[in-house]
Each structure stands twice: as structure tokens, then as C-alpha cells.
GROMACS .gro file of C-alpha atoms in nm:
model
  274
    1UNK     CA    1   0.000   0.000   0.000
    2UNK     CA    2   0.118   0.373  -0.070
    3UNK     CA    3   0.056   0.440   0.330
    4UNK     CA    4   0.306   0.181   0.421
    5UNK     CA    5   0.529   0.218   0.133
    6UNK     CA    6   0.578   0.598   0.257
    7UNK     CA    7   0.663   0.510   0.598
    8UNK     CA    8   0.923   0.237   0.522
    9UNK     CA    9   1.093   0.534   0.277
   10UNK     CA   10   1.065   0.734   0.565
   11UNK     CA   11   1.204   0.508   0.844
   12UNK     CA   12   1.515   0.409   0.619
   13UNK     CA   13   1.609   0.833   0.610
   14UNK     CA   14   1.486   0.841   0.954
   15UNK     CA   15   1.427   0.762   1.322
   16UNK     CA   16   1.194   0.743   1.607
   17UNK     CA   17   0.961   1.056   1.601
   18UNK     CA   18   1.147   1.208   1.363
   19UNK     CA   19   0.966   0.974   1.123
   20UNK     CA   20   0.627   1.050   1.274
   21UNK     CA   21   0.666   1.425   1.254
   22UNK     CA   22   0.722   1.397   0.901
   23UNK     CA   23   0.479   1.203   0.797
   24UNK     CA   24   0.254   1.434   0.976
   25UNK     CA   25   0.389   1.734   0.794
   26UNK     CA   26   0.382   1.503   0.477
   27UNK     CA   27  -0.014   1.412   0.539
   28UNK     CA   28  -0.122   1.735   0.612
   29UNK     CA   29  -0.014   1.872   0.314
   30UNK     CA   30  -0.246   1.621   0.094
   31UNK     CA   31  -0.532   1.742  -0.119
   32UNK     CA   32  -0.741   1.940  -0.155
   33UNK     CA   33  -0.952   1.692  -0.289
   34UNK     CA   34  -1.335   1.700  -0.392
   35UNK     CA   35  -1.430   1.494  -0.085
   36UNK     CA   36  -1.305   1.586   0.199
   37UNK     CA   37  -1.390   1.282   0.337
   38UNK     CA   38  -1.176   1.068   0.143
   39UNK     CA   39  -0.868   1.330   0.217
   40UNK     CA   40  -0.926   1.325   0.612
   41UNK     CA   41  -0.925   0.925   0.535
   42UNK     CA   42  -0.598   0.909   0.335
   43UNK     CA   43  -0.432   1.176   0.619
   44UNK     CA   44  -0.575   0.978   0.915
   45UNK     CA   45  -0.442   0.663   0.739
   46UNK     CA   46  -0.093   0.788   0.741
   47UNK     CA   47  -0.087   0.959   1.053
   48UNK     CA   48  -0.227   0.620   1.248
   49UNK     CA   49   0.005   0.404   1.064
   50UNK     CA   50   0.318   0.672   1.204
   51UNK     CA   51   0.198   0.590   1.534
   52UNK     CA   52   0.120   0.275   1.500
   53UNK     CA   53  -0.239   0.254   1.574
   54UNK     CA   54  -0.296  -0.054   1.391
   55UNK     CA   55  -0.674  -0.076   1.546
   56UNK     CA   56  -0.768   0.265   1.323
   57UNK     CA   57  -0.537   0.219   1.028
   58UNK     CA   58  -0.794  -0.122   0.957
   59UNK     CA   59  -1.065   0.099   1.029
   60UNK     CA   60  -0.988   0.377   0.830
   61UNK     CA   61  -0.861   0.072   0.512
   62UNK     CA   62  -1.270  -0.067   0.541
   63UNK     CA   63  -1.399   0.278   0.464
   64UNK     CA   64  -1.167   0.341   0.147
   65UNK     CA   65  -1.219   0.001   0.032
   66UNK     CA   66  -1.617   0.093   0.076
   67UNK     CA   67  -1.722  -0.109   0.349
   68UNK     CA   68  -1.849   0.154   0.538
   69UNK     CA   69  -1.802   0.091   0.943
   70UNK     CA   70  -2.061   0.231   1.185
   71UNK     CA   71  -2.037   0.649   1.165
   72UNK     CA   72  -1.976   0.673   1.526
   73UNK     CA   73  -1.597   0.467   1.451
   74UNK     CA   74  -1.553   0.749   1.213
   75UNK     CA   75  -1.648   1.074   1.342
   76UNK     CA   76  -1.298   1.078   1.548
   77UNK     CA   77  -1.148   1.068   1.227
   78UNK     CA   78  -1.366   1.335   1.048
   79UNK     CA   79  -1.471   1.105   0.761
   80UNK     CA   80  -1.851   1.182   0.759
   81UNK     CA   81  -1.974   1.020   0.371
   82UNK     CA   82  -2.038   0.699   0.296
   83UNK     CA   83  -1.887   0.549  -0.043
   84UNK     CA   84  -2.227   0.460  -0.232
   85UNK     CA   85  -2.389   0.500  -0.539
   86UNK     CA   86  -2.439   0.880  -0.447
   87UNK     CA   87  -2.072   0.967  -0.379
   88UNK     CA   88  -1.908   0.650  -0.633
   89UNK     CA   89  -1.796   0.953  -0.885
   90UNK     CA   90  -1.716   1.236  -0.606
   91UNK     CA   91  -1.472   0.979  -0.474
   92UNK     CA   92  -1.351   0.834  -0.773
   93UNK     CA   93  -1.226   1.171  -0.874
   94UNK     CA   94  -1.048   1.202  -0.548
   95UNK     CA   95  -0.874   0.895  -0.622
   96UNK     CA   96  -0.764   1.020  -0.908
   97UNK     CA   97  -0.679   1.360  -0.770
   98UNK     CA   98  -0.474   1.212  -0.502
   99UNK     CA   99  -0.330   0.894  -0.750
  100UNK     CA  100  -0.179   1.227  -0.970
  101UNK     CA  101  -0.061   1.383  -0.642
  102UNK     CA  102   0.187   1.089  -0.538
  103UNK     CA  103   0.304   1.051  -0.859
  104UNK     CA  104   0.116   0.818  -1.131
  105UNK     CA  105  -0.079   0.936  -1.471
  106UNK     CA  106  -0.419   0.852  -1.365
  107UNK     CA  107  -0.623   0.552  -1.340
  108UNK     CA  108  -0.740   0.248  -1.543
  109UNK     CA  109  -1.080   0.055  -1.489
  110UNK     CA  110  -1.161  -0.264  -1.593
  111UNK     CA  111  -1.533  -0.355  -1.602
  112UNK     CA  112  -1.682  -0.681  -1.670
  113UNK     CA  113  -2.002  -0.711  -1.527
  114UNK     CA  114  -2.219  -0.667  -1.863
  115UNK     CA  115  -2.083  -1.033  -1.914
  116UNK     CA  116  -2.365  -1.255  -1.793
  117UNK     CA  117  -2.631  -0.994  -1.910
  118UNK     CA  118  -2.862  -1.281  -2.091
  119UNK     CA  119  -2.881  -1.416  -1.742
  120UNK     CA  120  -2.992  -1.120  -1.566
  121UNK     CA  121  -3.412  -1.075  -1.497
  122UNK     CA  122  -3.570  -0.735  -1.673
  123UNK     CA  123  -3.497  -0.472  -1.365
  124UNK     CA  124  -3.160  -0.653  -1.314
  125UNK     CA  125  -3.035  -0.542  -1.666
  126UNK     CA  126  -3.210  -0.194  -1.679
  127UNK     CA  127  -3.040  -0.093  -1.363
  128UNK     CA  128  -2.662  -0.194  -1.512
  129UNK     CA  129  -2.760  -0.006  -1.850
  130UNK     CA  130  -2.872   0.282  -1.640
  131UNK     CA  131  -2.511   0.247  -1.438
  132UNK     CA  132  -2.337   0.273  -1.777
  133UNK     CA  133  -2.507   0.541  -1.894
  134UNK     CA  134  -2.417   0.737  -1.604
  135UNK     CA  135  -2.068   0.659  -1.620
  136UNK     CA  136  -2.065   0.734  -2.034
  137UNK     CA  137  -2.248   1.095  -1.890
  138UNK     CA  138  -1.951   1.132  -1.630
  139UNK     CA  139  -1.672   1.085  -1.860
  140UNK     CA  140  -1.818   1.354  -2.092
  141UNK     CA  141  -1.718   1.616  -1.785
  142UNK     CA  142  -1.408   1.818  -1.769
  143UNK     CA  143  -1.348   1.767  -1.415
  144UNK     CA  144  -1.380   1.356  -1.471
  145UNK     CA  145  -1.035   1.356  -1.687
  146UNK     CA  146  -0.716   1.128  -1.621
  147UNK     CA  147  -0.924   0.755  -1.614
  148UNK     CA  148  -1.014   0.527  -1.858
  149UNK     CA  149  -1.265   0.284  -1.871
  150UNK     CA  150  -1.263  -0.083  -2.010
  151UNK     CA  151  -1.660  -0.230  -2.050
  152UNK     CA  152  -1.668  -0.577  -2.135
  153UNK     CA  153  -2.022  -0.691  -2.300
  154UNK     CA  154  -2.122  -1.020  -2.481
  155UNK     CA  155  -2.180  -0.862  -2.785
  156UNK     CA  156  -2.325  -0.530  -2.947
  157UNK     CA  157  -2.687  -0.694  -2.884
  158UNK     CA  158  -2.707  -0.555  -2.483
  159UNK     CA  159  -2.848  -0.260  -2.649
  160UNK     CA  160  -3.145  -0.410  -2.798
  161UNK     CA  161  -3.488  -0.294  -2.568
  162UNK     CA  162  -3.745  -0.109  -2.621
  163UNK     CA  163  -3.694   0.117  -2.274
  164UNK     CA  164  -3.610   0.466  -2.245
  165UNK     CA  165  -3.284   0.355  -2.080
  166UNK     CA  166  -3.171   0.162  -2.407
  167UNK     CA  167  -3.255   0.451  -2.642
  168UNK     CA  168  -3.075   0.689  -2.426
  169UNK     CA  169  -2.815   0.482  -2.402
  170UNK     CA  170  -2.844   0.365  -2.770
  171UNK     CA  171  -2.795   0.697  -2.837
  172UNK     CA  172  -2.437   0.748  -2.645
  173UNK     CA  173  -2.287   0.470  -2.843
  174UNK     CA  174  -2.419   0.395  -3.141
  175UNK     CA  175  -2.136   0.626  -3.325
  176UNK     CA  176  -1.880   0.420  -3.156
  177UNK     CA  177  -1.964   0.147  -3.231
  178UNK     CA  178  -1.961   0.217  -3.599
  179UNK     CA  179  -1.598   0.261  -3.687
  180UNK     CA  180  -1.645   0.367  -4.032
  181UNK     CA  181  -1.878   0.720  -3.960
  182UNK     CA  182  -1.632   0.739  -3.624
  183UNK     CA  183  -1.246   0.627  -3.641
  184UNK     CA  184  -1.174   0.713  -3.286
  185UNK     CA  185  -1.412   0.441  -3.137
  186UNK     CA  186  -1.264   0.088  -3.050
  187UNK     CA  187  -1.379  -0.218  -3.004
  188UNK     CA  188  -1.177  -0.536  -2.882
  189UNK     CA  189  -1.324  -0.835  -2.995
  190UNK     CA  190  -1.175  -1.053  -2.692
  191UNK     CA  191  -1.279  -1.387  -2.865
  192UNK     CA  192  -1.087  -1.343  -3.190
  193UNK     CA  193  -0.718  -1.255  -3.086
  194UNK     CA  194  -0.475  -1.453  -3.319
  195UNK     CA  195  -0.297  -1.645  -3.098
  196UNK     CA  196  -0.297  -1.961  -2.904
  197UNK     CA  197  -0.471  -1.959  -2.577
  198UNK     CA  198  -0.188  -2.110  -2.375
  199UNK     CA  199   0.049  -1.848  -2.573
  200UNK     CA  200  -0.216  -1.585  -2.485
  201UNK     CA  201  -0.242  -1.657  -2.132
  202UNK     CA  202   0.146  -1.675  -2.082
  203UNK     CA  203   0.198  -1.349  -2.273
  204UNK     CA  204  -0.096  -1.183  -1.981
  205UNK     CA  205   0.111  -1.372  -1.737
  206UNK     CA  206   0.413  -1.167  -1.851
  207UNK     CA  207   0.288  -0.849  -1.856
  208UNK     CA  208   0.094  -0.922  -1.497
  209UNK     CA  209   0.432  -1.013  -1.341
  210UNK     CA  210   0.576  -0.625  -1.508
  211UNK     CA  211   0.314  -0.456  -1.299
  212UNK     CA  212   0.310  -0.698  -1.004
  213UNK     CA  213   0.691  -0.587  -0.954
  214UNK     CA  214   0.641  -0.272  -0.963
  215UNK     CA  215   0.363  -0.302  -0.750
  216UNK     CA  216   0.571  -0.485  -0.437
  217UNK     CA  217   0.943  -0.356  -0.580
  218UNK     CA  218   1.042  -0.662  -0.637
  219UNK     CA  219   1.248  -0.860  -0.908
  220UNK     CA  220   1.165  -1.258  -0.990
  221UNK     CA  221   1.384  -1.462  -1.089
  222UNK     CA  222   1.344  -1.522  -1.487
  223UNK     CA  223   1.332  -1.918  -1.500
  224UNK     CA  224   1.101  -1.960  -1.241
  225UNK     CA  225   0.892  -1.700  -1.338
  226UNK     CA  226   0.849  -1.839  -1.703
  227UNK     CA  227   0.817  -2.159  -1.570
  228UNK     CA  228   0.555  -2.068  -1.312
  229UNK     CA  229   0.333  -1.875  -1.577
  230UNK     CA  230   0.376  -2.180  -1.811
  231UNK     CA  231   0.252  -2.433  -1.565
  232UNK     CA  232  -0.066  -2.197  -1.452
  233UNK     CA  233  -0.165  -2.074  -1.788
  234UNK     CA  234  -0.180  -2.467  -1.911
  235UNK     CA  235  -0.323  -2.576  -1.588
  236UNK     CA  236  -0.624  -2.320  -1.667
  237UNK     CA  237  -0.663  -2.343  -1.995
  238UNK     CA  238  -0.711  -2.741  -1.926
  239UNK     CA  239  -1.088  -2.654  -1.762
  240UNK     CA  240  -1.184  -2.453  -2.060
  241UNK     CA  241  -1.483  -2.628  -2.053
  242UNK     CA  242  -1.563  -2.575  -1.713
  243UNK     CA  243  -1.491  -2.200  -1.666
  244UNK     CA  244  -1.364  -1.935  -1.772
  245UNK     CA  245  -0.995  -2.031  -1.834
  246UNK     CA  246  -0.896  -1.677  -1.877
  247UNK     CA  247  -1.032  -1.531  -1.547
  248UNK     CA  248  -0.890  -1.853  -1.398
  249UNK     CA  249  -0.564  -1.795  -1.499
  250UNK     CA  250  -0.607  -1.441  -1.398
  251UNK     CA  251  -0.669  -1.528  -1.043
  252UNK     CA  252  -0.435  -1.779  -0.962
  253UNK     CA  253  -0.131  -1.582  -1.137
  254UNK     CA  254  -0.131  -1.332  -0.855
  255UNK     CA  255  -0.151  -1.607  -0.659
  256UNK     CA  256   0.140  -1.802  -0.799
  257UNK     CA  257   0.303  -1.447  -0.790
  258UNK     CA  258   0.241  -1.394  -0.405
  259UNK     CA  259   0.404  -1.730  -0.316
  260UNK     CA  260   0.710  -1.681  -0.598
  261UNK     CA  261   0.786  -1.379  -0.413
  262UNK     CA  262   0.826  -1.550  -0.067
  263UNK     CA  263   0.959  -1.852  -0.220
  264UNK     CA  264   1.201  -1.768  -0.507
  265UNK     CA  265   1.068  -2.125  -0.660
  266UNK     CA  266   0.858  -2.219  -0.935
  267UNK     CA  267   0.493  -2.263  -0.831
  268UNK     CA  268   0.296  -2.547  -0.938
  269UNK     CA  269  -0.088  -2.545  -0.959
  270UNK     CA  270  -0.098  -2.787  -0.666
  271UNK     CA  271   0.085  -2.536  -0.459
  272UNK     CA  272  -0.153  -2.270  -0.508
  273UNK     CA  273  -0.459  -2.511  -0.487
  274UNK     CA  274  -0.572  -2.465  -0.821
   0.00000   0.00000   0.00000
């Protein structure tokens, strides 16, 4: 976590409550952000992990992660919103805001749950359209800049209804859909990339392991790490007909990379229980 990651820069410059008055001075000086809220959060969460108040840095980590605590835990803290559907953009953009503020470009989303649409009942499937048209309105603001989105559907036919929901959101993407009367819109067919699905799944497994090590600063070891994406992209790709290979292999990879990195060894599928 960036919380953590700050103090341990910190304690290797420093000492004792030298450490803690910096990261004070260092907290204090985050934001503004939209929601103030979310910045008393990320400056509580820094100042409680300096004094090692383990008790309130878990608290403060279920609010940001949206699990919303009992107000009374929080009002010490001054974090007074709850992270729902009425605040999701407010404190998306202070994400961002603070995400460009330590450092990185901005944020990318990846969205999947349009996927099992045909098995969703009549209300279920209006209210995701209506989520998605929200989100297309948000991104169309100049204050909701520095994110992209990824929306995974089963095909171009999730627009078909006769509501006012699919005609307004008919309308929204229609144009990008249609690559000839608009060049800038995209579409990723995922089901027709040339390449072998074990091949695909190790080339994901490479670029997973990039970001993973930048992620927890650390370096595998080459071998094993080729040989540990090799044995979990076959071992998933051997239930294709059970699952989803792809999302399989997805989820145990981390895995397999949490244990390389304690390890050093090549992980098996067996040592992951996969």
C-alpha cells in the first residue's frame, strides 16, 4: 500500500519521532480533494500508521475500500460520507486527484459485469444499463479527466430494448460502435485474438508479473517466473470447458506471484490449490 510504502521510505532516512513528525507534515499537506472525506481518510491513514495505531489504520482501510463501518468509529477521524452509489464519482475523482498527487498518470478501470447480461431478470439489466449510462455521462465532464474505462459486453446486442434507458443509451454509443462514420471508437473483440490460448495466457502472465513488480518492488527470478506462468496458464486453460480459463488464470497468477515472491521457486498449480 502507498501508506506503508511511505513510511518504510521514511524510516530508512529516519528515526523514532522524527519519522512521525514527518509524515505528519507530509499528510497534512495532501489534497485538496473534492471529498473531503476521502482526504481526512488518506491523512488519518498515514498519521495512524506513524503511530502505529494498527486498530484505526484497519478501520480507516474498510472505509476506502467501501465497506463503510458504523459512523460513530468514524467521526474521530472526520470522515462523515459513505462510499455509495451517491458519492461512487465524487470519490472516484479524489482517487484520481490524489493517485496524480503521489506521482502516477491517472487511473485504469476494468469492467466486466455486462458479461452474464442474458442471465440477468428485466430490472436486473435496466439498472446496469442505467449504471453505464451514467458513467458514459460522467466521462463527458471536464473535471472527470485522467481515467479510462474498459466495459466488457457479450456482444453489441445488450443494447437491444425497447426502454427509455436503451434509447438513451443507444444513443451514447451507437457512433462508436460504428468505426467507419467514427475512427476514434474501439472495439476489442476478446474472442478473436490470433494467438494460441496457452500463448495468450502466458503473454498476460508476462505483462501481470511487469506490474506486479512494480507493485511490491520486487524482481523474480526469470526461469522460475516463465516456468511458473507456463505451468498456470496450461493448468487453466485445461478446464476450458468448465470455466472461464482466462479469469482462472487471472486469479491464480497473482496467486502463484504472491508465493514466488516468498519462495524464489517455481509454483505449481498444486501449490496454489488450483
Amino acid at each position: 500500500m502507498i501508506d506503508n510504502e511511505k513510511y518504510q521510505e521514511l524510516s530508512a532516512k529516519l528515526t523514532g519521532d522524527a519519522v512521525s513528525r514527518e509524515l505528519n507534515t507530509y499528510a497534512s499537506s495532501l489534497g485538496p480533494y473534492e471529498s473531503i472525506s476521502f482526504r481526512n481518510a488518506v491523512k488519518e491513514a498515514f498519521i495512524a500508521l506513524s503511530e502505529r495505531r494498527e486498530e484505526d489504520f484497519t478501520l480507516i482501510m474498510q472505509w476506502l475500500r467501501g465497506e463503510n463501518p458504523p459512523k460513530n468509529m468514524l467521526k474521530g477521524f472526520k470522515i462523515f460520507e459513505k462510499i455509495d452509489k451517491s458519492t461512487a464519482f465524487k470519490m472516484i475523482r479524489s482517487l484520481v486527484q490524489w493517485i496524480q498527487e503521489i506521482g502516477y498518470s491517472g487511473l485504469i478501470v476494468l469492467m466486466d459485469e455486462a458479461e452474464q447480461t442474458p442471465s440477468m431478470s428485466s430490472k436486473q439489466k435496466s439498472l446496469l444499463l442505467n449504471n453505464l449510462r451514467e458513467l458514459i455521462d460522467e466521462c463527458g465532464h471536464a473535471n472527470f479527466k485522467n481515467t479510462m474505462w474498459f466495459y466488457a459486453v457479450p456482444d453489441e446486442n445488450f443494447l437491444e430494448g425497447r426502454s427509455q434507458i436503451y434509447e438513451a443509451l443507444r444513443q451514447r454509443v451507437s457512433t462508436i460502435f460504428d468505426t467507419e462514420i467514427n475512427p476514434t471508437g474501439v472495439k476489442i473483440y476478446l474472442e478473436n485474438i490470433p494467438i494460441e490460448p496457452v500463448e495468450l495466457l502466458q503473454e498476460i502472465g508476462k505483462k501481470l508479473a511487469r506490474i506486479y513488480e512494480i507493485a511490491y518492488s520486487v524482481k523474480f527470478d526469470a526461469n522460475a517466473l516463465k516456468e511458473t506462468i507456463k505451468n498456470i496458464a496450461e493448468a487453466a486453460y485445461e478446464r476450458k470447458l468448465e470455466i472461464g480459463y482466462k479469469r482462472l488464470f487471472v486469479q491464480n497468477i497473482i496467486k502463484a506471484f504472491h508465493k514466488l515472491r516468498r519462495t524464489g521457486e517455481v509454483v505449481t498449480p498444486e501449490d496454489i490449490g488450483m
